[in-house]
Amino acid sequence: MSTEAEPVEHDDRWILNLRGRGVAGITVDYRLTLALDEGWEVVLETPARLSSGPAHINPGVLLVPETQDVAAALPIFGTKVVSAVAFKSGTLRMVFEDGTHLTCPTDAAFEAWQITGPGGWRFVSLPGGDLGVWSASAANENPRGRSAGH
């Protein structure tokens, strides 16, 4: 995969083109941060589900960043991303090469997660169920970015 590939917008989601990028670091404070290769970063601030396979088949475990209850996520260190999708409803779904699925739903009151990357890309799950999307090219057109949910 080309390292220059940009996220691709569809009617109900963004395909983030993180395929092949490895989890190079994991940081835990009140958030769970996954540092990916090539400058991408995934930050989870509200509870997320980690499962072996799709969550509807195997509910897995709940990760709770604000209480540092995220030890179940440590084994994804060093694995590569197979798929990363930011739904315009505000939900994030990532799949890793070992079959692990990470799902972070929207939160009614807080920004549940955000992903930042090269080129000024920023995806944010907005409170109440929406997705904010910014990029350097969008910022040149509109300094406040754009919301992908509208």
Short mmCIF file of N, CA and C in Angstrom, two decimals:
data_model
loop_
_atom_site.label_atom_id
_atom_site.label_comp_id
_atom_site.label_asym_id
_atom_site.label_seq_id
_atom_site.Cartn_x
_atom_site.Cartn_y
_atom_site.Cartn_z
N MET A 1 0.84 -1.19 0.00
CA MET A 1 0.00 0.00 0.00
C MET A 1 0.87 1.23 0.00
N SER A 2 0.49 2.21 -0.74
CA SER A 2 1.22 3.46 -0.79
C SER A 2 1.07 4.22 0.51
N THR A 3 2.18 4.80 0.98
CA THR A 3 2.11 5.59 2.20
C THR A 3 1.44 6.93 1.95
N GLU A 4 1.22 7.27 0.70
CA GLU A 4 0.59 8.54 0.35
C GLU A 4 -0.93 8.45 0.27
N ALA A 5 -1.49 7.26 0.42
CA ALA A 5 -2.93 7.10 0.29
C ALA A 5 -3.66 7.91 1.36
N GLU A 6 -4.67 8.63 0.93
CA GLU A 6 -5.46 9.44 1.85
C GLU A 6 -6.74 8.72 2.19
N PRO A 7 -7.36 9.08 3.30
CA PRO A 7 -8.67 8.51 3.64
C PRO A 7 -9.67 8.75 2.52
N VAL A 8 -10.61 7.83 2.39
CA VAL A 8 -11.60 7.90 1.32
C VAL A 8 -13.00 8.01 1.92
N GLU A 9 -13.76 9.02 1.47
CA GLU A 9 -15.11 9.24 1.98
C GLU A 9 -16.14 8.44 1.19
N HIS A 10 -17.06 7.82 1.90
CA HIS A 10 -18.22 7.13 1.33
C HIS A 10 -19.47 7.76 1.95
N ASP A 11 -20.65 7.33 1.53
CA ASP A 11 -21.89 7.92 2.02
C ASP A 11 -22.02 7.90 3.54
N ASP A 12 -21.66 6.78 4.17
CA ASP A 12 -21.89 6.64 5.61
C ASP A 12 -20.61 6.45 6.42
N ARG A 13 -19.44 6.51 5.77
CA ARG A 13 -18.19 6.22 6.48
C ARG A 13 -16.99 6.78 5.74
N TRP A 14 -15.88 6.78 6.45
CA TRP A 14 -14.58 7.07 5.88
C TRP A 14 -13.72 5.82 6.02
N ILE A 15 -13.09 5.39 4.95
CA ILE A 15 -12.10 4.33 5.00
C ILE A 15 -10.76 5.03 5.23
N LEU A 16 -10.11 4.70 6.34
CA LEU A 16 -8.96 5.50 6.78
C LEU A 16 -7.62 5.12 6.17
N ASN A 17 -7.58 4.06 5.37
CA ASN A 17 -6.34 3.68 4.68
C ASN A 17 -5.17 3.50 5.63
N LEU A 18 -5.42 2.81 6.75
CA LEU A 18 -4.35 2.51 7.70
C LEU A 18 -3.83 1.08 7.54
N ARG A 19 -4.31 0.38 6.52
CA ARG A 19 -3.91 -1.01 6.29
C ARG A 19 -2.39 -1.12 6.22
N GLY A 20 -1.86 -2.08 6.99
CA GLY A 20 -0.43 -2.33 6.97
C GLY A 20 0.37 -1.51 7.97
N ARG A 21 -0.24 -0.55 8.60
CA ARG A 21 0.48 0.25 9.60
C ARG A 21 0.44 -0.49 10.93
N GLY A 22 1.60 -0.62 11.54
CA GLY A 22 1.71 -1.36 12.79
C GLY A 22 1.49 -0.48 14.01
N VAL A 23 1.10 -1.12 15.09
CA VAL A 23 0.95 -0.42 16.37
C VAL A 23 2.36 -0.33 16.96
N ALA A 24 2.97 0.84 16.89
CA ALA A 24 4.35 1.05 17.30
C ALA A 24 4.47 1.48 18.76
N GLY A 25 3.37 1.89 19.37
CA GLY A 25 3.41 2.31 20.76
C GLY A 25 2.01 2.37 21.35
N ILE A 26 1.94 2.11 22.65
CA ILE A 26 0.68 2.21 23.38
C ILE A 26 0.94 3.04 24.63
N THR A 27 0.13 4.07 24.83
CA THR A 27 0.26 4.93 25.99
C THR A 27 -1.07 4.94 26.72
N VAL A 28 -0.99 4.93 28.05
CA VAL A 28 -2.20 4.93 28.86
C VAL A 28 -2.09 6.05 29.89
N ASP A 29 -3.09 6.91 29.93
CA ASP A 29 -3.28 7.87 31.01
C ASP A 29 -4.78 7.85 31.24
N TYR A 30 -5.49 8.94 31.08
CA TYR A 30 -6.95 8.89 31.11
C TYR A 30 -7.50 8.50 29.74
N ARG A 31 -6.57 8.31 28.80
CA ARG A 31 -6.91 7.90 27.44
C ARG A 31 -6.07 6.68 27.09
N LEU A 32 -6.48 5.98 26.05
CA LEU A 32 -5.67 4.90 25.49
C LEU A 32 -5.22 5.39 24.12
N THR A 33 -3.91 5.50 23.94
CA THR A 33 -3.36 6.02 22.69
C THR A 33 -2.57 4.93 21.99
N LEU A 34 -2.92 4.71 20.72
CA LEU A 34 -2.19 3.78 19.87
C LEU A 34 -1.41 4.60 18.85
N ALA A 35 -0.09 4.56 18.95
CA ALA A 35 0.75 5.24 17.97
C ALA A 35 1.01 4.26 16.84
N LEU A 36 0.60 4.62 15.64
CA LEU A 36 0.79 3.77 14.47
C LEU A 36 1.98 4.25 13.65
N ASP A 37 2.49 3.37 12.81
CA ASP A 37 3.55 3.74 11.89
C ASP A 37 3.12 4.93 11.03
N GLU A 38 4.12 5.67 10.56
CA GLU A 38 3.93 6.75 9.59
C GLU A 38 3.14 7.92 10.13
N GLY A 39 3.18 8.13 11.46
CA GLY A 39 2.63 9.34 12.03
C GLY A 39 1.15 9.34 12.36
N TRP A 40 0.48 8.21 12.26
CA TRP A 40 -0.94 8.16 12.62
C TRP A 40 -1.08 7.85 14.11
N GLU A 41 -2.11 8.42 14.74
CA GLU A 41 -2.36 8.19 16.16
C GLU A 41 -3.85 8.02 16.40
N VAL A 42 -4.19 6.99 17.16
CA VAL A 42 -5.57 6.69 17.53
C VAL A 42 -5.69 6.92 19.03
N VAL A 43 -6.62 7.79 19.45
CA VAL A 43 -6.80 8.10 20.86
C VAL A 43 -8.23 7.77 21.25
N LEU A 44 -8.37 6.86 22.23
CA LEU A 44 -9.68 6.48 22.75
C LEU A 44 -9.86 7.13 24.12
N GLU A 45 -10.97 7.86 24.29
CA GLU A 45 -11.20 8.55 25.56
C GLU A 45 -12.40 8.01 26.32
N THR A 46 -13.21 7.19 25.70
CA THR A 46 -14.38 6.60 26.35
C THR A 46 -14.32 5.09 26.17
N PRO A 47 -15.17 4.33 26.86
CA PRO A 47 -15.11 2.87 26.76
C PRO A 47 -15.23 2.36 25.32
N ALA A 48 -14.43 1.34 25.05
CA ALA A 48 -14.40 0.70 23.73
C ALA A 48 -14.39 -0.80 23.94
N ARG A 49 -14.80 -1.53 22.93
CA ARG A 49 -14.87 -2.99 23.02
C ARG A 49 -13.75 -3.60 22.19
N LEU A 50 -13.03 -4.55 22.80
CA LEU A 50 -11.97 -5.28 22.13
C LEU A 50 -12.40 -6.74 22.09
N SER A 51 -12.44 -7.31 20.90
CA SER A 51 -12.94 -8.68 20.77
C SER A 51 -12.08 -9.47 19.79
N SER A 52 -12.16 -10.77 19.92
CA SER A 52 -11.51 -11.66 18.98
C SER A 52 -12.56 -11.98 17.92
N GLY A 53 -12.50 -11.28 16.82
CA GLY A 53 -13.55 -11.37 15.81
C GLY A 53 -14.58 -10.28 16.05
N PRO A 54 -15.61 -10.23 15.22
CA PRO A 54 -16.63 -9.19 15.35
C PRO A 54 -17.32 -9.22 16.72
N ALA A 55 -17.60 -8.05 17.28
CA ALA A 55 -18.19 -7.94 18.61
C ALA A 55 -19.57 -8.59 18.69
N HIS A 56 -20.32 -8.64 17.58
CA HIS A 56 -21.64 -9.26 17.63
C HIS A 56 -21.55 -10.79 17.75
N ILE A 57 -20.38 -11.35 17.44
CA ILE A 57 -20.16 -12.79 17.59
C ILE A 57 -19.49 -13.09 18.93
N ASN A 58 -18.51 -12.28 19.29
CA ASN A 58 -17.76 -12.45 20.54
C ASN A 58 -17.69 -11.08 21.21
N PRO A 59 -18.44 -10.86 22.30
CA PRO A 59 -18.47 -9.53 22.90
C PRO A 59 -17.12 -9.06 23.44
N GLY A 60 -16.19 -9.95 23.71
CA GLY A 60 -14.86 -9.56 24.15
C GLY A 60 -14.86 -8.85 25.48
N VAL A 61 -13.96 -7.88 25.61
CA VAL A 61 -13.80 -7.14 26.87
C VAL A 61 -14.00 -5.65 26.63
N LEU A 62 -14.42 -4.99 27.70
CA LEU A 62 -14.61 -3.55 27.63
C LEU A 62 -13.33 -2.86 28.11
N LEU A 63 -12.80 -1.98 27.31
CA LEU A 63 -11.65 -1.16 27.69
C LEU A 63 -12.19 0.15 28.25
N VAL A 64 -11.69 0.56 29.42
CA VAL A 64 -12.17 1.79 30.04
C VAL A 64 -10.95 2.69 30.29
N PRO A 65 -10.62 3.55 29.32
CA PRO A 65 -9.42 4.38 29.44
C PRO A 65 -9.37 5.27 30.69
N GLU A 66 -10.47 5.86 31.07
CA GLU A 66 -10.41 6.81 32.19
C GLU A 66 -10.01 6.16 33.51
N THR A 67 -10.18 4.83 33.65
CA THR A 67 -9.74 4.13 34.86
C THR A 67 -8.51 3.26 34.59
N GLN A 68 -7.89 3.43 33.44
CA GLN A 68 -6.72 2.68 33.00
C GLN A 68 -6.99 1.18 32.91
N ASP A 69 -8.24 0.79 32.78
CA ASP A 69 -8.60 -0.63 32.62
C ASP A 69 -8.52 -0.99 31.14
N VAL A 70 -7.28 -1.08 30.64
CA VAL A 70 -7.04 -1.30 29.21
C VAL A 70 -5.99 -2.36 28.94
N ALA A 71 -5.62 -3.14 29.96
CA ALA A 71 -4.56 -4.14 29.80
C ALA A 71 -4.83 -5.10 28.65
N ALA A 72 -6.10 -5.39 28.38
CA ALA A 72 -6.44 -6.32 27.30
C ALA A 72 -5.98 -5.82 25.93
N ALA A 73 -5.71 -4.52 25.81
CA ALA A 73 -5.27 -3.96 24.53
C ALA A 73 -3.77 -4.12 24.30
N LEU A 74 -3.01 -4.41 25.34
CA LEU A 74 -1.55 -4.47 25.19
C LEU A 74 -1.07 -5.50 24.16
N PRO A 75 -1.72 -6.65 24.00
CA PRO A 75 -1.24 -7.61 22.99
C PRO A 75 -1.32 -7.12 21.54
N ILE A 76 -2.04 -6.04 21.27
CA ILE A 76 -2.06 -5.56 19.88
C ILE A 76 -0.79 -4.77 19.53
N PHE A 77 0.06 -4.52 20.52
CA PHE A 77 1.34 -3.87 20.25
C PHE A 77 2.09 -4.71 19.20
N GLY A 78 2.56 -4.06 18.16
CA GLY A 78 3.31 -4.73 17.11
C GLY A 78 2.47 -5.33 16.00
N THR A 79 1.16 -5.41 16.19
CA THR A 79 0.32 -5.97 15.12
C THR A 79 0.02 -4.89 14.09
N LYS A 80 -0.38 -5.32 12.93
CA LYS A 80 -0.70 -4.38 11.85
C LYS A 80 -2.21 -4.23 11.69
N VAL A 81 -2.60 -3.06 11.25
CA VAL A 81 -4.00 -2.76 10.98
C VAL A 81 -4.38 -3.40 9.66
N VAL A 82 -5.53 -4.07 9.64
CA VAL A 82 -6.08 -4.63 8.41
C VAL A 82 -7.15 -3.69 7.86
N SER A 83 -7.93 -3.08 8.77
CA SER A 83 -9.03 -2.21 8.36
C SER A 83 -9.28 -1.17 9.44
N ALA A 84 -9.58 0.05 9.03
CA ALA A 84 -9.97 1.11 9.96
C ALA A 84 -11.06 1.94 9.29
N VAL A 85 -12.22 1.98 9.95
CA VAL A 85 -13.38 2.67 9.39
C VAL A 85 -13.94 3.64 10.43
N ALA A 86 -14.10 4.89 10.05
CA ALA A 86 -14.74 5.90 10.89
C ALA A 86 -16.13 6.14 10.29
N PHE A 87 -17.15 5.67 11.01
CA PHE A 87 -18.52 5.85 10.54
C PHE A 87 -18.98 7.27 10.82
N LYS A 88 -19.77 7.81 9.93
CA LYS A 88 -20.27 9.18 10.10
C LYS A 88 -21.21 9.31 11.29
N SER A 89 -21.63 8.18 11.85
CA SER A 89 -22.44 8.18 13.07
C SER A 89 -21.57 8.43 14.30
N GLY A 90 -20.24 8.39 14.12
CA GLY A 90 -19.31 8.63 15.22
C GLY A 90 -18.66 7.38 15.78
N THR A 91 -18.94 6.22 15.24
CA THR A 91 -18.35 4.96 15.71
C THR A 91 -17.07 4.65 14.93
N LEU A 92 -16.08 4.12 15.64
CA LEU A 92 -14.83 3.69 15.03
C LEU A 92 -14.75 2.17 15.09
N ARG A 93 -14.33 1.55 13.98
CA ARG A 93 -14.09 0.11 13.96
C ARG A 93 -12.73 -0.15 13.33
N MET A 94 -11.88 -0.86 14.07
CA MET A 94 -10.56 -1.24 13.56
C MET A 94 -10.42 -2.74 13.66
N VAL A 95 -9.74 -3.34 12.68
CA VAL A 95 -9.45 -4.78 12.69
C VAL A 95 -7.94 -4.91 12.51
N PHE A 96 -7.35 -5.82 13.31
CA PHE A 96 -5.91 -6.04 13.28
C PHE A 96 -5.61 -7.41 12.70
N GLU A 97 -4.37 -7.60 12.26
CA GLU A 97 -3.98 -8.82 11.57
C GLU A 97 -4.15 -10.08 12.40
N ASP A 98 -4.19 -9.97 13.72
CA ASP A 98 -4.37 -11.15 14.56
C ASP A 98 -5.85 -11.48 14.78
N GLY A 99 -6.74 -10.78 14.10
CA GLY A 99 -8.18 -11.02 14.22
C GLY A 99 -8.87 -10.20 15.28
N THR A 100 -8.11 -9.40 16.02
CA THR A 100 -8.69 -8.54 17.05
C THR A 100 -9.48 -7.41 16.41
N HIS A 101 -10.66 -7.17 16.96
CA HIS A 101 -11.51 -6.07 16.52
C HIS A 101 -11.60 -5.06 17.66
N LEU A 102 -11.48 -3.79 17.33
CA LEU A 102 -11.62 -2.70 18.29
C LEU A 102 -12.78 -1.84 17.82
N THR A 103 -13.78 -1.67 18.68
CA THR A 103 -14.95 -0.86 18.34
C THR A 103 -15.17 0.18 19.42
N CYS A 104 -15.20 1.43 19.02
CA CYS A 104 -15.45 2.51 19.97
C CYS A 104 -16.68 3.28 19.49
N PRO A 105 -17.79 3.14 20.23
CA PRO A 105 -19.01 3.85 19.83
C PRO A 105 -18.94 5.32 20.21
N THR A 106 -19.89 6.06 19.73
CA THR A 106 -20.01 7.46 20.08
C THR A 106 -20.41 7.59 21.54
N ASP A 107 -20.26 8.77 22.09
CA ASP A 107 -20.65 9.05 23.47
C ASP A 107 -21.61 10.25 23.45
N ALA A 108 -22.59 10.22 24.32
CA ALA A 108 -23.59 11.29 24.34
C ALA A 108 -22.99 12.64 24.76
N ALA A 109 -21.99 12.62 25.63
CA ALA A 109 -21.50 13.88 26.19
C ALA A 109 -20.06 14.23 25.84
N PHE A 110 -19.27 13.26 25.36
CA PHE A 110 -17.85 13.50 25.15
C PHE A 110 -17.40 13.09 23.76
N GLU A 111 -16.22 13.58 23.37
CA GLU A 111 -15.58 13.11 22.15
C GLU A 111 -15.01 11.73 22.49
N ALA A 112 -15.57 10.69 21.91
CA ALA A 112 -15.22 9.32 22.28
C ALA A 112 -13.82 8.94 21.82
N TRP A 113 -13.43 9.38 20.65
CA TRP A 113 -12.13 9.02 20.08
C TRP A 113 -11.73 10.05 19.05
N GLN A 114 -10.45 10.02 18.70
CA GLN A 114 -9.96 10.85 17.60
C GLN A 114 -8.77 10.16 16.95
N ILE A 115 -8.61 10.42 15.68
CA ILE A 115 -7.48 9.89 14.93
C ILE A 115 -6.84 11.05 14.20
N THR A 116 -5.52 11.15 14.32
CA THR A 116 -4.79 12.20 13.61
C THR A 116 -3.72 11.54 12.76
N GLY A 117 -3.36 12.23 11.68
CA GLY A 117 -2.35 11.68 10.79
C GLY A 117 -1.69 12.74 9.95
N PRO A 118 -0.78 12.31 9.11
CA PRO A 118 -0.06 13.23 8.22
C PRO A 118 -1.03 14.01 7.33
N GLY A 119 -0.59 15.14 6.88
CA GLY A 119 -1.41 15.96 5.99
C GLY A 119 -2.51 16.71 6.72
N GLY A 120 -2.39 16.77 8.05
CA GLY A 120 -3.38 17.51 8.82
C GLY A 120 -4.70 16.77 9.01
N TRP A 121 -4.74 15.47 8.69
CA TRP A 121 -5.98 14.71 8.86
C TRP A 121 -6.32 14.57 10.32
N ARG A 122 -7.60 14.81 10.64
CA ARG A 122 -8.12 14.63 11.99
C ARG A 122 -9.56 14.18 11.88
N PHE A 123 -9.85 13.05 12.54
CA PHE A 123 -11.21 12.51 12.62
C PHE A 123 -11.58 12.50 14.09
N VAL A 124 -12.75 13.05 14.42
CA VAL A 124 -13.17 13.15 15.81
C VAL A 124 -14.62 12.69 15.92
N SER A 125 -14.86 11.75 16.86
CA SER A 125 -16.22 11.33 17.17
C SER A 125 -16.82 12.41 18.07
N LEU A 126 -17.75 13.16 17.53
CA LEU A 126 -18.33 14.29 18.25
C LEU A 126 -19.42 13.83 19.22
N PRO A 127 -19.60 14.55 20.33
CA PRO A 127 -20.62 14.18 21.30
C PRO A 127 -22.00 14.05 20.65
N GLY A 128 -22.71 13.00 21.00
CA GLY A 128 -24.06 12.83 20.51
C GLY A 128 -24.19 12.06 19.22
N GLY A 129 -23.09 11.76 18.55
CA GLY A 129 -23.17 10.92 17.35
C GLY A 129 -23.00 11.66 16.05
N ASP A 130 -21.83 12.10 15.78
CA ASP A 130 -21.50 12.75 14.51
C ASP A 130 -19.99 12.58 14.34
N LEU A 131 -19.50 12.88 13.17
CA LEU A 131 -18.07 12.75 12.90
C LEU A 131 -17.54 14.06 12.36
N GLY A 132 -16.52 14.58 13.01
CA GLY A 132 -15.83 15.77 12.51
C GLY A 132 -14.61 15.32 11.73
N VAL A 133 -14.39 15.93 10.56
CA VAL A 133 -13.25 15.56 9.72
C VAL A 133 -12.55 16.84 9.27
N TRP A 134 -11.24 16.87 9.47
CA TRP A 134 -10.44 17.99 9.03
C TRP A 134 -9.22 17.48 8.29
N SER A 135 -8.76 18.26 7.34
CA SER A 135 -7.50 17.97 6.67
C SER A 135 -6.87 19.30 6.31
N ALA A 136 -5.60 19.29 5.97
CA ALA A 136 -4.92 20.53 5.62
C ALA A 136 -5.59 21.19 4.42
N SER A 137 -6.01 20.41 3.44
CA SER A 137 -6.66 21.00 2.26
C SER A 137 -8.01 21.59 2.62
N ALA A 138 -8.75 20.93 3.52
CA ALA A 138 -10.05 21.47 3.94
C ALA A 138 -9.85 22.72 4.77
N ALA A 139 -8.77 22.77 5.58
CA ALA A 139 -8.52 23.93 6.41
C ALA A 139 -8.22 25.15 5.55
N ASN A 140 -7.59 24.93 4.40
CA ASN A 140 -7.31 26.06 3.50
C ASN A 140 -8.60 26.63 2.92
N GLU A 141 -9.61 25.76 2.76
CA GLU A 141 -10.89 26.20 2.23
C GLU A 141 -11.79 26.74 3.32
N ASN A 142 -11.73 26.13 4.50
CA ASN A 142 -12.59 26.48 5.62
C ASN A 142 -11.81 26.25 6.91
N PRO A 143 -11.37 27.29 7.60
CA PRO A 143 -10.51 27.13 8.77
C PRO A 143 -11.11 26.28 9.88
N ARG A 144 -12.41 26.11 9.90
CA ARG A 144 -13.02 25.30 10.96
C ARG A 144 -13.17 23.85 10.55
N GLY A 145 -12.58 23.46 9.43
CA GLY A 145 -12.71 22.08 8.97
C GLY A 145 -14.10 21.82 8.42
N ARG A 146 -14.49 20.54 8.44
CA ARG A 146 -15.83 20.21 7.94
C ARG A 146 -16.36 19.05 8.76
N SER A 147 -17.62 19.00 8.91
CA SER A 147 -18.24 17.88 9.59
C SER A 147 -18.73 16.93 8.53
N ALA A 148 -18.34 15.68 8.68
CA ALA A 148 -18.70 14.68 7.66
C ALA A 148 -20.09 14.13 7.86
N GLY A 149 -20.73 14.49 8.94
CA GLY A 149 -22.05 13.93 9.22
C GLY A 149 -23.18 14.70 8.60
N HIS A 150 -22.88 15.80 7.97
CA HIS A 150 -23.96 16.64 7.41
C HIS A 150 -23.89 16.71 5.91
#
